[in-house]
Amino acid sequence: MWEWLSDKYDLLATWIFETAIQPALYSLGLMDWAEDAFTWVGFFLFGLVQVAVVYAICRPLEAWRPVEPHQDRRFIRTDILYTLLTRLGVLPLIGFVIFFSADAWLAGAMADSGWIPPNLEEFFPVLRDVPWLAMLVYIVVIDFFEYWRHRFQHTFGWWWALHSIHHAQQHMSFWTDDRNHILDDVLQAAWLGALAVLIGVPPGQFPVILTVLRVAESLSHANTRIHFGRLGERLFVSPRFHRLHHGVLGAGATGRNYAVLFPVWDWVFGTANFDRERFPATGDPEAPQAYVTGGWLRQQWEGVRQVVLALLGRRRNLPARVPEGD
Amino acid sequence: MRRFARPIAVLSCAASLLAAPARADIVYVLNSGEASISVIDARERTELRRMPVLREVHHAVLTPDGSTLVIGDSGGNELIFMDPATGEIRRRERISNPYHLEYSPDGRFLVVASLRRDQIDIYDAGTLQLTARFRQPDKPSHVAFSPDSRMVYVTLQGTGEVAAVDLTRKETVWTVPVGPEPAGIIWHRGRLLIGLMGSDEFVSLNPETREVTTAFRTARGAHTVFPAPDGRYLYATARVESGVWQIDANTLEVVRRFDVAGGPDCIAFDPDGRLWMTLRWLGRVAILDPRDGTMDHVRVGRSPHGIFVMPRREGMRADFASIMPGAVSGYRPLPSPLAARSGEPAAGHPPPIIAGAPVLAPGPVVTPARFFRRGPWRVEDAN
Ligand SMILES: [Zn+2]
Ligand SMILES: [Zn+2]
């Protein structure tokens, strides 16, 4: 069944590529991009599947036990646009085109320096024969670095000026996951790129695992009154756990629950809150109006302005303090 | 959940290969999109197993002594040295992004072209010490040597040029424009044949005069060309109008066209003259018998790229093609075909199928000395 499905899926990707993309590349004189284009067709299709799976899982849960019962769809539209631009490859593709030459130059400079990025399989040879396990180890390591990136987003004023867009949503839903400024996306790519220089890139051949991760990250933003129980809350980031991070007080003041997938990092670094009854209202009361109600373009523009203000020391909305234990 | 059964499959691989009752040829397919190598039973045309690799395998070449298959994992930054007879991995070497790789005909150099970092690396084949690295303007893609191993020629996809690198002087001696988006390049009888993805043309480049002329035409998205071991034909591929063209090796005239959907990429020949082609966009290998035009498919992993046929017939070695007339053309053209070892049968030459097609009289098989069969690169010795 799975084989059959993945075969049909590949045939669809091939059909799109051969009937629409490749002839277009040929007439535009861009055939040297054919292989990359094929990869992007795959990215787009996989993105569609992921969005559909996320929707099929998260939407019923939101309908079942909403935190906010009557969410106005108008507030969610911007987040849907964020999701589609990111997940269907529009913004990543633009990034790829803009940074392609720089990336090749950097890769060449790194080769010249003699540094060959190692990978985790070299440190733990057993992982060579069990690629899915290697993938899981990568996920844990990357999640650790993502925890710290998220901490820094809340630590440095200029970074908070960008990340505040993510927190400004007062009507959080599973669509909110991708609500990030494009500069923030670029910073994330650079952050993970730097990590790849140290530990290599994770294996990419596990669509099921990647989809599970996507569902988990979207679900953590869902408008649903769900926690994973006493033990589960400590193992995986739940809608309850991450909502607390998005709480009106959390964004500006207390600074809790930074983890993306595994709450263990918050527990280790003393930023965890496991109070299972708290489902606070979300939003950032100090965010500029454009962050709260603006459309995608307005938020992007305002984001640039706010970063400049922050760098000039003229932004009053300051990042969170890390609490001294409560 | 076959994926989870992999470790066990890996452990039992050598045993199952040795235990195979009838010795069918084995075909290795590098699944660039799935971090694996498919091992195919050529007779049953079924996938025996999938071997995990680190990230992204693209091309495989035999060591000059014919003993070892070297597989480049460009995403995992390593070379895998495999015994093609058993599938056993003998060793691994860390090396920066080995995308396209090829040994020089004299076996002294290993040249790596890395599309992703715009560089060409020249390694000492025995020690894998980097001896030179060249920045190239844009997307160095495929490489081909001159038979005297003095020069390596590289297609530059991004700028539409071919660069000539002098291996003794370690410098780029010239670049010439050849046409839009050049991809595959081979040495063929004193010329370089180059596929232009941005057109329907294969051009011929005279490395002495640097004159570029049309060699033959296939269809939109011309890609690569491979010499058949028998020396009579070349097989050229195109991508936009997906297919394979049989080309007369003497006259460079198109003999016939085979429609092959799915973006044929690399081609390997089995000793019976059949073509094993990776279909990049389809996740399949196509097996084409040019004698009667029949075609078969085997499903493999995603985005299959490099392919290698390991004959398992009495006395026949992995490098069976090197004793055949076609060995003087290709990425790694020999000055002349090697002499057959005693007891080594010549591979079956398929008879010409087109009435009236010109038949190439095979030239005399002269081998100076097998000077490069005892080089330091012999991998068995390294262990
Ligand atoms: Zn945050
Ligand atoms: Zn969030």
mmCIF file of C-alpha atoms in Angstrom, chain B residues 11-352:
data_model
loop_
_atom_site.group_PDB
_atom_site.id
_atom_site.type_symbol
_atom_site.label_atom_id
_atom_site.label_comp_id
_atom_site.label_asym_id
_atom_site.label_seq_id
_atom_site.Cartn_x
_atom_site.Cartn_y
_atom_site.Cartn_z
ATOM 1 C CA LEU B 11 24.000 -8.180 7.841
ATOM 2 C CA SER B 12 22.710 -10.920 5.638
ATOM 3 C CA CYS B 13 23.669 -9.295 2.377
ATOM 4 C CA ALA B 14 27.046 -10.865 1.751
ATOM 5 C CA ALA B 15 25.728 -14.259 2.694
ATOM 6 C CA SER B 16 22.706 -14.062 0.410
ATOM 7 C CA LEU B 17 24.805 -12.947 -2.533
ATOM 8 C CA LEU B 18 27.221 -15.796 -2.080
ATOM 9 C CA ALA B 19 24.371 -18.231 -1.671
ATOM 10 C CA ALA B 20 22.629 -17.197 -4.892
ATOM 11 C CA PRO B 21 22.307 -20.457 -6.826
ATOM 12 C CA ALA B 22 22.326 -19.108 -10.359
ATOM 13 C CA ARG B 23 24.857 -16.370 -10.864
ATOM 14 C CA ALA B 24 22.874 -13.554 -12.357
ATOM 15 C CA ASP B 25 24.612 -10.275 -13.069
ATOM 16 C CA ILE B 26 24.230 -7.726 -10.316
ATOM 17 C CA VAL B 27 23.307 -4.114 -10.961
ATOM 18 C CA TYR B 28 23.951 -1.324 -8.487
ATOM 19 C CA VAL B 29 21.769 1.772 -8.708
ATOM 20 C CA LEU B 30 22.550 4.913 -6.737
ATOM 21 C CA ASN B 31 19.321 6.445 -5.450
ATOM 22 C CA SER B 32 20.369 10.067 -5.048
ATOM 23 C CA GLY B 33 17.031 11.118 -3.573
ATOM 24 C CA GLU B 34 16.801 8.413 -0.990
ATOM 25 C CA ALA B 35 20.307 7.868 0.423
ATOM 26 C CA SER B 36 20.484 4.264 -0.697
ATOM 27 C CA ILE B 37 21.912 1.880 -3.259
ATOM 28 C CA SER B 38 19.546 -0.574 -4.907
ATOM 29 C CA VAL B 39 21.026 -3.981 -5.651
ATOM 30 C CA ILE B 40 19.272 -5.599 -8.589
ATOM 31 C CA ASP B 41 19.246 -9.146 -9.851
ATOM 32 C CA ALA B 42 19.744 -8.618 -13.574
ATOM 33 C CA ARG B 43 18.118 -11.874 -14.598
ATOM 34 C CA GLU B 44 15.007 -11.712 -12.432
ATOM 35 C CA ARG B 45 14.947 -7.925 -12.755
ATOM 36 C CA THR B 46 14.004 -7.534 -9.153
ATOM 37 C CA GLU B 47 15.504 -5.493 -6.390
ATOM 38 C CA LEU B 48 17.376 -7.775 -4.001
ATOM 39 C CA ARG B 49 17.930 -5.189 -1.311
ATOM 40 C CA ARG B 50 18.686 -1.581 -0.541
ATOM 41 C CA MET B 51 21.897 -0.557 1.163
ATOM 42 C CA PRO B 52 21.794 2.625 3.212
ATOM 43 C CA VAL B 53 24.363 5.312 2.524
ATOM 44 C CA LEU B 54 24.829 8.612 4.301
ATOM 45 C CA ARG B 55 23.093 11.266 2.228
ATOM 46 C CA GLU B 56 23.276 11.636 -1.519
ATOM 47 C CA VAL B 57 25.036 9.236 -3.873
ATOM 48 C CA HIS B 58 25.394 10.322 -7.486
ATOM 49 C CA HIS B 59 28.172 8.631 -9.428
ATOM 50 C CA ALA B 60 30.147 5.398 -9.259
ATOM 51 C CA VAL B 61 33.395 4.497 -11.015
ATOM 52 C CA LEU B 62 35.666 1.473 -11.028
ATOM 53 C CA THR B 63 39.181 1.867 -9.709
ATOM 54 C CA PRO B 64 41.758 1.675 -12.498
ATOM 55 C CA ASP B 65 42.660 -1.889 -11.547
ATOM 56 C CA GLY B 66 39.029 -2.892 -11.926
ATOM 57 C CA SER B 67 38.814 -4.324 -8.433
ATOM 58 C CA THR B 68 36.718 -1.796 -6.587
ATOM 59 C CA LEU B 69 33.640 0.293 -7.194
ATOM 60 C CA VAL B 70 34.073 3.826 -5.868
ATOM 61 C CA ILE B 71 30.831 5.592 -5.040
ATOM 62 C CA GLY B 72 30.661 9.308 -4.325
ATOM 63 C CA ASP B 73 28.311 10.408 -1.560
ATOM 64 C CA SER B 74 28.276 14.131 -2.268
ATOM 65 C CA GLY B 75 25.923 15.066 0.554
ATOM 66 C CA GLY B 76 27.716 12.833 3.058
ATOM 67 C CA ASN B 77 31.186 13.980 1.982
ATOM 68 C CA GLU B 78 32.607 10.545 1.546
ATOM 69 C CA LEU B 79 33.839 8.015 -0.953
ATOM 70 C CA ILE B 80 32.659 4.454 -0.500
ATOM 71 C CA PHE B 81 34.954 1.683 -1.720
ATOM 72 C CA MET B 82 32.902 -1.397 -2.447
ATOM 73 C CA ASP B 83 33.653 -4.884 -3.684
ATOM 74 C CA PRO B 84 31.280 -5.065 -6.647
ATOM 75 C CA ALA B 85 31.197 -8.844 -6.549
ATOM 76 C CA THR B 86 29.770 -9.067 -3.038
ATOM 77 C CA GLY B 87 28.505 -5.591 -2.214
ATOM 78 C CA GLU B 88 30.829 -5.533 0.769
ATOM 79 C CA ILE B 89 32.088 -2.095 1.738
ATOM 80 C CA ARG B 90 35.843 -2.207 2.121
ATOM 81 C CA ARG B 91 36.537 1.275 3.350
ATOM 82 C CA ARG B 92 35.364 4.845 3.358
ATOM 83 C CA GLU B 93 37.248 8.073 2.863
ATOM 84 C CA ARG B 94 36.177 11.522 3.896
ATOM 85 C CA ILE B 95 36.390 13.893 0.971
ATOM 86 C CA SER B 96 34.700 17.176 0.229
ATOM 87 C CA ASN B 97 31.514 16.882 -1.845
ATOM 88 C CA PRO B 98 32.424 14.192 -4.402
ATOM 89 C CA TYR B 99 29.683 14.803 -6.961
ATOM 90 C CA HIS B 100 31.128 13.742 -10.282
ATOM 91 C CA LEU B 101 34.258 11.639 -10.115
ATOM 92 C CA GLU B 102 36.511 9.901 -12.579
ATOM 93 C CA TYR B 103 39.962 8.321 -12.625
ATOM 94 C CA SER B 104 42.454 9.321 -15.282
ATOM 95 C CA PRO B 105 43.136 6.567 -17.840
ATOM 96 C CA ASP B 106 46.642 6.005 -16.463
ATOM 97 C CA GLY B 107 45.147 5.590 -13.015
ATOM 98 C CA ARG B 108 47.247 8.323 -11.402
ATOM 99 C CA PHE B 109 44.587 10.891 -10.687
ATOM 100 C CA LEU B 110 41.099 10.988 -9.333
ATOM 101 C CA VAL B 111 39.261 14.091 -10.501
ATOM 102 C CA VAL B 112 36.168 15.349 -8.692
ATOM 103 C CA ALA B 113 33.850 17.971 -10.127
ATOM 104 C CA SER B 114 31.635 19.630 -7.564
ATOM 105 C CA LEU B 115 28.695 21.463 -9.007
ATOM 106 C CA ARG B 116 27.645 22.779 -5.620
ATOM 107 C CA ARG B 117 30.853 24.571 -4.755
ATOM 108 C CA ASP B 118 32.057 25.476 -8.269
ATOM 109 C CA GLN B 119 35.308 23.584 -7.900
ATOM 110 C CA ILE B 120 37.323 20.834 -9.560
ATOM 111 C CA ASP B 121 39.632 18.807 -7.372
ATOM 112 C CA ILE B 122 42.546 16.678 -8.492
ATOM 113 C CA TYR B 123 43.520 13.943 -6.074
ATOM 114 C CA ASP B 124 46.367 11.514 -6.175
ATOM 115 C CA ALA B 125 44.482 8.304 -6.923
ATOM 116 C CA GLY B 126 46.527 6.179 -4.577
ATOM 117 C CA THR B 127 46.745 8.333 -1.479
ATOM 118 C CA LEU B 128 43.691 10.550 -2.063
ATOM 119 C CA GLN B 129 45.866 13.553 -1.274
ATOM 120 C CA LEU B 130 44.460 16.698 -2.830
ATOM 121 C CA THR B 131 47.048 17.939 -5.317
ATOM 122 C CA ALA B 132 45.139 20.811 -6.885
ATOM 123 C CA ARG B 133 41.819 22.576 -6.648
ATOM 124 C CA PHE B 134 40.394 24.954 -9.224
ATOM 125 C CA ARG B 135 37.588 27.390 -8.862
ATOM 126 C CA GLN B 136 35.376 27.298 -11.920
ATOM 127 C CA PRO B 137 33.107 30.122 -12.947
ATOM 128 C CA ASP B 138 29.804 28.290 -12.783
ATOM 129 C CA LYS B 139 28.571 24.742 -12.215
ATOM 130 C CA PRO B 140 31.305 22.367 -13.352
ATOM 131 C CA SER B 141 29.291 19.335 -14.334
ATOM 132 C CA HIS B 142 30.841 16.355 -16.155
ATOM 133 C CA VAL B 143 34.494 15.504 -16.783
ATOM 134 C CA ALA B 144 36.324 13.554 -19.495
ATOM 135 C CA PHE B 145 40.004 12.793 -19.922
ATOM 136 C CA SER B 146 42.266 12.611 -22.920
ATOM 137 C CA PRO B 147 43.572 9.035 -23.421
ATOM 138 C CA ASP B 148 47.133 10.133 -22.615
ATOM 139 C CA SER B 149 45.880 11.336 -19.205
ATOM 140 C CA ARG B 150 47.411 14.752 -19.763
ATOM 141 C CA MET B 151 44.187 16.715 -19.901
ATOM 142 C CA VAL B 152 40.838 16.702 -18.218
ATOM 143 C CA TYR B 153 37.938 18.515 -19.848
ATOM 144 C CA VAL B 154 35.045 19.873 -17.847
ATOM 145 C CA THR B 155 31.655 21.123 -18.952
ATOM 146 C CA LEU B 156 30.608 24.341 -17.221
ATOM 147 C CA GLN B 157 26.825 24.249 -17.151
ATOM 148 C CA GLY B 158 26.345 27.792 -15.962
ATOM 149 C CA THR B 159 28.531 29.570 -18.517
ATOM 150 C CA GLY B 160 28.105 27.266 -21.521
ATOM 151 C CA GLU B 161 31.799 26.471 -21.775
ATOM 152 C CA VAL B 162 34.260 23.619 -21.659
ATOM 153 C CA ALA B 163 37.419 24.097 -19.601
ATOM 154 C CA ALA B 164 40.624 22.173 -20.284
ATOM 155 C CA VAL B 165 42.801 21.468 -17.269
ATOM 156 C CA ASP B 166 46.372 20.342 -17.779
ATOM 157 C CA LEU B 167 47.003 17.621 -15.225
ATOM 158 C CA THR B 168 50.777 17.869 -15.314
ATOM 159 C CA ARG B 169 50.931 21.652 -15.077
ATOM 160 C CA LYS B 170 47.904 21.717 -12.775
ATOM 161 C CA GLU B 171 46.320 24.674 -14.467
ATOM 162 C CA THR B 172 43.369 25.547 -16.653
ATOM 163 C CA VAL B 173 44.890 26.057 -20.081
ATOM 164 C CA TRP B 174 41.839 27.177 -22.006
ATOM 165 C CA THR B 175 38.077 27.544 -21.949
ATOM 166 C CA VAL B 176 35.888 27.713 -25.025
ATOM 167 C CA PRO B 177 32.182 28.436 -25.409
ATOM 168 C CA VAL B 178 30.359 25.386 -26.760
ATOM 169 C CA GLY B 179 26.657 26.230 -26.478
ATOM 170 C CA PRO B 180 23.819 26.484 -23.994
ATOM 171 C CA GLU B 181 24.069 24.426 -20.790
ATOM 172 C CA PRO B 182 26.574 21.724 -21.692
ATOM 173 C CA ALA B 183 26.186 18.541 -19.647
ATOM 174 C CA GLY B 184 27.730 15.207 -20.676
ATOM 175 C CA ILE B 185 31.164 15.100 -22.282
ATOM 176 C CA ILE B 186 33.187 12.160 -23.616
ATOM 177 C CA TRP B 187 36.392 11.637 -25.528
ATOM 178 C CA HIS B 188 35.725 9.989 -28.864
ATOM 179 C CA ARG B 189 38.434 9.474 -31.458
ATOM 180 C CA GLY B 190 40.382 12.647 -30.918
ATOM 181 C CA ARG B 191 37.307 14.795 -30.328
ATOM 182 C CA LEU B 192 35.121 15.712 -27.407
ATOM 183 C CA LEU B 193 31.417 15.049 -27.799
ATOM 184 C CA ILE B 194 29.289 17.326 -25.636
ATOM 185 C CA GLY B 195 25.546 17.297 -25.014
ATOM 186 C CA LEU B 196 23.854 20.695 -24.865
ATOM 187 C CA MET B 197 20.859 20.627 -22.543
ATOM 188 C CA GLY B 198 19.716 23.960 -23.877
ATOM 189 C CA SER B 199 19.354 22.597 -27.404
ATOM 190 C CA ASP B 200 18.891 19.381 -29.382
ATOM 191 C CA GLU B 201 22.530 19.196 -30.303
ATOM 192 C CA PHE B 202 25.614 17.260 -29.458
ATOM 193 C CA VAL B 203 28.654 19.210 -30.526
ATOM 194 C CA SER B 204 32.106 17.993 -31.409
ATOM 195 C CA LEU B 205 35.029 19.960 -29.991
ATOM 196 C CA ASN B 206 38.459 19.535 -31.468
ATOM 197 C CA PRO B 207 40.818 19.976 -28.520
ATOM 198 C CA GLU B 208 43.725 20.897 -30.803
ATOM 199 C CA THR B 209 42.047 23.647 -32.793
ATOM 200 C CA ARG B 210 39.239 24.295 -30.268
ATOM 201 C CA GLU B 211 36.830 24.322 -33.168
ATOM 202 C CA VAL B 212 33.221 23.454 -32.296
ATOM 203 C CA THR B 213 30.928 21.805 -34.833
ATOM 204 C CA THR B 214 27.609 20.009 -34.691
ATOM 205 C CA ALA B 215 28.215 16.289 -34.174
ATOM 206 C CA PHE B 216 24.626 15.056 -34.380
ATOM 207 C CA ARG B 217 21.170 16.034 -33.268
ATOM 208 C CA THR B 218 18.850 14.202 -30.932
ATOM 209 C CA ALA B 219 15.970 16.194 -29.438
ATOM 210 C CA ARG B 220 15.374 19.051 -27.032
ATOM 211 C CA GLY B 221 17.348 18.755 -23.824
ATOM 212 C CA ALA B 222 20.353 16.809 -25.177
ATOM 213 C CA HIS B 223 22.173 15.413 -22.197
ATOM 214 C CA THR B 224 24.848 12.718 -22.189
ATOM 215 C CA VAL B 225 26.457 10.213 -24.529
ATOM 216 C CA PHE B 226 27.957 6.816 -23.702
ATOM 217 C CA PRO B 227 30.050 4.517 -25.902
ATOM 218 C CA ALA B 228 28.822 0.936 -26.110
ATOM 219 C CA PRO B 229 31.533 -1.587 -25.211
ATOM 220 C CA ASP B 230 31.404 -3.120 -28.697
ATOM 221 C CA GLY B 231 32.706 0.138 -30.166
ATOM 222 C CA ARG B 232 30.093 0.259 -32.907
ATOM 223 C CA TYR B 233 27.605 2.613 -31.393
ATOM 224 C CA LEU B 234 27.284 5.513 -29.065
ATOM 225 C CA TYR B 235 24.088 6.029 -27.125
ATOM 226 C CA ALA B 236 22.974 9.593 -26.525
ATOM 227 C CA THR B 237 20.189 10.802 -24.245
ATOM 228 C CA ALA B 238 17.854 13.765 -24.248
ATOM 229 C CA ARG B 239 15.627 14.956 -21.449
ATOM 230 C CA VAL B 240 12.934 17.329 -22.551
ATOM 231 C CA GLU B 241 11.944 15.002 -25.380
ATOM 232 C CA SER B 242 12.874 12.006 -23.344
ATOM 233 C CA GLY B 243 14.708 9.302 -25.266
ATOM 234 C CA VAL B 244 17.847 7.446 -26.257
ATOM 235 C CA TRP B 245 19.519 7.698 -29.653
ATOM 236 C CA GLN B 246 21.730 5.056 -31.169
ATOM 237 C CA ILE B 247 24.605 6.775 -32.959
ATOM 238 C CA ASP B 248 27.027 5.198 -35.391
ATOM 239 C CA ALA B 249 30.423 5.501 -33.739
ATOM 240 C CA ASN B 250 32.198 5.908 -37.091
ATOM 241 C CA THR B 251 30.004 8.362 -38.911
ATOM 242 C CA LEU B 252 28.198 9.968 -35.957
ATOM 243 C CA GLU B 253 24.945 9.486 -37.815
ATOM 244 C CA VAL B 254 21.787 8.778 -35.894
ATOM 245 C CA VAL B 255 20.862 5.145 -36.510
ATOM 246 C CA ARG B 256 17.658 4.942 -34.554
ATOM 247 C CA ARG B 257 15.736 6.461 -31.700
ATOM 248 C CA PHE B 258 14.190 4.746 -28.685
ATOM 249 C CA ASP B 259 11.530 6.585 -26.736
ATOM 250 C CA VAL B 260 12.341 6.305 -23.053
ATOM 251 C CA ALA B 261 10.169 8.341 -20.735
ATOM 252 C CA GLY B 262 11.313 9.661 -17.374
ATOM 253 C CA GLY B 263 14.564 11.475 -18.049
ATOM 254 C CA PRO B 264 17.229 8.845 -18.793
ATOM 255 C CA ASP B 265 20.458 9.817 -17.084
ATOM 256 C CA CYS B 266 23.401 7.437 -16.615
ATOM 257 C CA ILE B 267 23.757 4.331 -18.793
ATOM 258 C CA ALA B 268 25.626 1.120 -18.004
ATOM 259 C CA PHE B 269 26.028 -1.782 -20.429
ATOM 260 C CA ASP B 270 25.747 -5.431 -19.553
ATOM 261 C CA PRO B 271 27.950 -7.986 -21.333
ATOM 262 C CA ASP B 272 25.121 -8.793 -23.736
ATOM 263 C CA GLY B 273 25.010 -5.199 -24.919
ATOM 264 C CA ARG B 274 21.809 -4.243 -23.136
ATOM 265 C CA LEU B 275 21.497 -0.705 -21.799
ATOM 266 C CA TRP B 276 20.693 -0.179 -18.135
ATOM 267 C CA MET B 277 19.526 3.398 -17.698
ATOM 268 C CA THR B 278 18.525 5.335 -14.632
ATOM 269 C CA LEU B 279 15.303 7.269 -15.151
ATOM 270 C CA ARG B 280 15.925 10.228 -12.950
ATOM 271 C CA TRP B 281 12.385 11.545 -12.641
ATOM 272 C CA LEU B 282 10.603 8.197 -12.508
ATOM 273 C CA GLY B 283 12.390 6.270 -9.768
ATOM 274 C CA ARG B 284 13.023 3.432 -12.176
ATOM 275 C CA VAL B 285 15.704 1.742 -14.172
ATOM 276 C CA ALA B 286 14.971 0.995 -17.825
ATOM 277 C CA ILE B 287 16.585 -1.995 -19.504
ATOM 278 C CA LEU B 288 16.766 -1.617 -23.248
ATOM 279 C CA ASP B 289 17.873 -4.323 -25.622
ATOM 280 C CA PRO B 290 18.916 -2.429 -28.754
ATOM 281 C CA ARG B 291 18.872 -5.608 -30.835
ATOM 282 C CA ASP B 292 15.096 -5.816 -30.803
ATOM 283 C CA GLY B 293 14.094 -2.593 -29.084
ATOM 284 C CA THR B 294 12.425 -4.357 -26.151
ATOM 285 C CA MET B 295 12.361 -2.484 -22.893
ATOM 286 C CA ASP B 296 11.747 -3.453 -19.314
ATOM 287 C CA HIS B 297 11.582 -1.481 -16.065
ATOM 288 C CA VAL B 298 12.636 -2.072 -12.495
ATOM 289 C CA ARG B 299 11.409 0.153 -9.707
ATOM 290 C CA VAL B 300 14.229 1.510 -7.521
ATOM 291 C CA GLY B 301 14.528 4.413 -5.075
ATOM 292 C CA ARG B 302 13.913 8.090 -5.692
ATOM 293 C CA SER B 303 15.955 10.032 -8.222
ATOM 294 C CA PRO B 304 18.256 7.184 -9.313
ATOM 295 C CA HIS B 305 21.443 8.509 -10.870
ATOM 296 C CA GLY B 306 24.670 6.461 -11.130
ATOM 297 C CA ILE B 307 24.465 2.809 -12.228
ATOM 298 C CA PHE B 308 26.918 -0.059 -12.510
ATOM 299 C CA VAL B 309 26.550 -3.564 -13.964
ATOM 300 C CA MET B 310 28.648 -6.257 -12.317
ATOM 301 C CA PRO B 311 28.853 -9.298 -14.590
ATOM 302 C CA ARG B 312 28.973 -12.604 -12.759
ATOM 303 C CA ARG B 313 29.936 -14.900 -15.554
ATOM 304 C CA GLU B 314 32.754 -17.336 -15.754
ATOM 305 C CA GLY B 315 36.056 -15.475 -15.947
ATOM 306 C CA MET B 316 34.493 -12.090 -16.563
ATOM 307 C CA ARG B 317 35.618 -9.163 -14.469
ATOM 308 C CA ALA B 318 33.984 -5.970 -13.332
ATOM 309 C CA ASP B 319 35.974 -4.068 -15.951
ATOM 310 C CA PHE B 320 35.010 -6.406 -18.794
ATOM 311 C CA ALA B 321 34.394 -3.388 -21.005
ATOM 312 C CA SER B 322 38.040 -2.336 -20.797
ATOM 313 C CA ILE B 323 39.109 -5.199 -23.079
ATOM 314 C CA MET B 324 36.509 -4.295 -25.671
ATOM 315 C CA PRO B 325 36.842 -1.898 -28.621
ATOM 316 C CA GLY B 326 34.580 0.739 -27.042
ATOM 317 C CA ALA B 327 37.105 1.284 -24.243
ATOM 318 C CA VAL B 328 38.902 3.902 -26.316
ATOM 319 C CA SER B 329 35.936 6.290 -25.938
ATOM 320 C CA GLY B 330 34.194 7.710 -22.923
ATOM 321 C CA TYR B 331 34.908 9.664 -19.765
ATOM 322 C CA ARG B 332 38.053 7.633 -19.174
ATOM 323 C CA PRO B 333 39.214 6.614 -22.659
ATOM 324 C CA LEU B 334 42.036 4.092 -22.798
ATOM 325 C CA PRO B 335 44.806 4.564 -25.362
ATOM 326 C CA SER B 336 43.748 1.125 -26.632
ATOM 327 C CA PRO B 337 41.620 -1.675 -25.219
ATOM 328 C CA LEU B 338 43.383 -3.849 -22.708
ATOM 329 C CA ALA B 339 44.331 -7.370 -23.724
ATOM 330 C CA ALA B 340 42.126 -10.121 -22.388
ATOM 331 C CA ARG B 341 43.656 -12.135 -19.609
ATOM 332 C CA SER B 342 44.020 -15.811 -20.305
ATOM 333 C CA GLY B 343 40.802 -17.635 -19.746
ATOM 334 C CA GLU B 344 38.825 -14.397 -19.991
ATOM 335 C CA PRO B 345 36.133 -14.556 -22.631
ATOM 336 C CA ALA B 346 35.360 -11.467 -24.618
ATOM 337 C CA ALA B 347 31.892 -10.244 -23.815
ATOM 338 C CA GLY B 348 29.266 -11.138 -26.362
ATOM 339 C CA HIS B 349 29.179 -8.511 -29.075
ATOM 340 C CA PRO B 350 25.617 -7.914 -30.148
ATOM 341 C CA PRO B 351 25.274 -8.263 -33.896
ATOM 342 C CA PRO B 352 24.351 -5.108 -35.784
#
